[in-house]
Amino acid sequence: RLANLSSLFSNEDSKITIFAPTNEALMGVGIICNPTHTEGSEHTTCSPTSMDQETAKNFVLSHVIDKEVPEDRLFHSSQFRTLADNTLYVTLVEHYYYRPLLYQTPYTVNNPYYYNSNPYSYNNYWYHQSEYILLDTDTFISGSQIIVPDSCMINNGVLHLINGPVPMANLTVTDILSQRSNLSIFNTALEILDIPKFLDASKSPHTIFAPTNAAFDDFGMELLECLLRFDRDPINDLLLYHIVEGLEYLSSLALRNWIFTNLRIHLPIETGNNGEVLLGSSEIPITVPNIPATDGVVHIINELLFPPGFDYGECEPFVSSGMQPLLLSKGIRK
């Protein structure tokens, strides 16, 4: 009501889809809201008190797209531009049940004349074949889970209930990495290998697990410089292991057992007893999650993620002997 958009929602000539955060979701993230329950009614109303009309309008339009998209048309990695000109990204987490199947070769079933019909023959045994059965799918819109899909088929579209507001961002992932001083080493290494150009040019969103400068302490600045100067393949693999194509907020990561990185190998994911998301075989926690970007999301970690079988290439002697390379200058430069 505050946004004064009733004409948009009542216009049957234009189809729309609304991703509507619940009252509880808005109150939970600090959007000031006065819940009011009317006696005898099942519904609780919640009106924002700290928004002006323009802010309310942008907030509402950032949850609305100009086409009708029911649940069965929300595909993984789909992108939708909202009426507020921000992009919504779809993430699906599918849950499967593993079931082994038993079958017998058709040549031996009721066929005593088969040339290899010996009862002790390999062909007379039952074999195992695995099967994965899709049990359920969780759908996320820019990190917020759809809790009631197709909640309401409105006159000119469809409404989905979500458990949180769509995050608003005005920086790209590369902007975030370059502007945070505690991520400067990671960002510099990315720039030397021209990875930010790839991220900026990509049409897909990316999830970045960004290690802090402190994460490189155990790795060693001398070793890092050696790799960047003389053998870039290992450090390129290490950096790509921190990047995932697609949008993965903490909400979807917590439901996964692994995720496919840009190194084209899996990164294991565990969930701790307190719901904490732990990354890699070393079970590294995310210290600062869910930093939204216009083209992805950044999670900050305090340790490096090492891919399986990682080696240091030509710089291996500096790892085993503690030798230091001949530094041509202080710091890391192209």
XYZ file of C-alpha atoms in Angstrom, residues 145-277:
133
model
C 14.136 -20.020 -0.195
C 10.696 -20.400 -1.709
C 8.699 -21.839 1.189
C 5.269 -21.852 -0.509
C 5.534 -22.048 -4.305
C 2.549 -20.964 -6.373
C 1.091 -19.666 -3.128
C -1.486 -17.579 -4.885
C -2.555 -17.481 -8.512
C -3.346 -13.794 -8.801
C -5.423 -12.330 -11.640
C -2.385 -11.465 -13.722
C 0.263 -13.935 -12.605
C 1.589 -15.966 -9.718
C 2.935 -15.301 -6.209
C 5.607 -17.327 -4.409
C 6.259 -16.920 -0.668
C 9.952 -16.650 0.246
C 11.683 -16.723 3.625
C 13.709 -13.534 3.202
C 13.923 -10.349 1.153
C 15.979 -10.201 -2.022
C 19.396 -8.696 -1.177
C 20.117 -5.367 -2.827
C 23.611 -4.758 -4.174
C 25.361 -2.163 -6.316
C 28.861 -3.694 -6.454
C 30.163 -6.583 -8.550
C 32.131 -9.424 -6.981
C 35.361 -7.931 -8.358
C 34.439 -4.548 -6.841
C 33.983 -6.178 -3.438
C 37.310 -8.015 -3.654
C 39.207 -4.904 -4.741
C 37.669 -2.596 -2.131
C 38.215 -4.783 0.944
C 41.718 -4.288 2.282
C 41.714 -7.631 4.118
C 41.299 -9.415 0.757
C 44.081 -7.551 -1.068
C 46.460 -10.515 -1.492
C 43.749 -12.754 -2.930
C 42.581 -9.949 -5.203
C 46.119 -9.168 -6.405
C 46.745 -12.817 -7.251
C 43.467 -12.901 -9.193
C 44.409 -9.752 -11.111
C 47.846 -11.081 -12.077
C 46.137 -14.108 -13.635
C 43.419 -11.923 -15.281
C 40.637 -13.801 -13.497
C 38.611 -10.616 -12.705
C 38.256 -9.969 -16.457
C 36.697 -13.398 -16.834
C 34.337 -12.793 -13.900
C 33.242 -9.386 -15.213
C 32.628 -10.734 -18.725
C 30.705 -13.821 -17.601
C 26.951 -13.936 -18.073
C 26.623 -16.265 -15.075
C 26.818 -15.234 -11.428
C 29.716 -16.535 -9.345
C 30.209 -17.513 -5.732
C 33.607 -16.539 -4.335
C 35.155 -18.072 -1.227
C 37.599 -15.242 -0.541
C 40.534 -15.980 1.796
C 41.758 -13.093 3.925
C 45.338 -11.846 3.919
C 45.843 -13.775 7.160
C 45.010 -16.988 5.290
C 48.193 -16.566 3.263
C 50.433 -16.386 6.361
C 50.986 -20.143 6.545
C 51.254 -20.352 2.775
C 54.072 -17.808 2.731
C 54.383 -14.643 0.684
C 57.722 -15.785 -0.766
C 56.179 -19.012 -2.018
C 53.211 -17.117 -3.444
C 55.516 -14.751 -5.310
C 57.536 -17.678 -6.635
C 54.373 -19.237 -8.061
C 53.161 -15.989 -9.573
C 56.546 -15.337 -11.191
C 57.814 -18.737 -12.292
C 55.040 -21.363 -12.310
C 51.485 -20.061 -12.447
C 49.670 -23.347 -13.050
C 49.518 -24.372 -9.346
C 48.376 -20.953 -8.122
C 45.834 -20.775 -10.962
C 44.387 -24.113 -9.793
C 44.362 -22.908 -6.190
C 42.472 -19.715 -7.059
C 39.913 -21.450 -9.294
C 39.162 -23.841 -6.422
C 37.813 -20.794 -4.544
C 35.364 -19.874 -7.341
C 32.023 -21.500 -8.161
C 29.820 -20.718 -11.131
C 26.302 -20.030 -9.893
C 24.785 -18.288 -6.903
C 25.270 -20.118 -3.603
C 24.263 -18.260 -0.466
C 24.718 -19.917 2.920
C 21.109 -21.115 2.753
C 21.716 -23.396 -0.248
C 25.274 -24.376 0.727
C 23.955 -25.782 4.014
C 21.888 -28.327 2.052
C 24.736 -29.592 -0.146
C 27.368 -32.288 0.314
C 29.679 -30.853 -2.334
C 29.828 -28.169 -4.972
C 31.530 -28.056 -8.379
C 34.243 -25.410 -8.591
C 35.727 -23.588 -11.590
C 38.692 -25.942 -11.308
C 36.182 -28.579 -12.522
C 36.497 -30.690 -9.380
C 34.292 -31.009 -6.311
C 34.641 -29.037 -3.103
C 33.285 -31.074 -0.145
C 30.784 -29.381 2.159
C 29.861 -30.412 5.679
C 27.342 -28.938 8.089
C 28.382 -28.738 11.734
C 26.207 -29.569 14.732
C 25.271 -25.900 15.071
C 24.395 -25.591 11.364
C 27.752 -24.046 10.475
C 28.836 -24.605 6.860
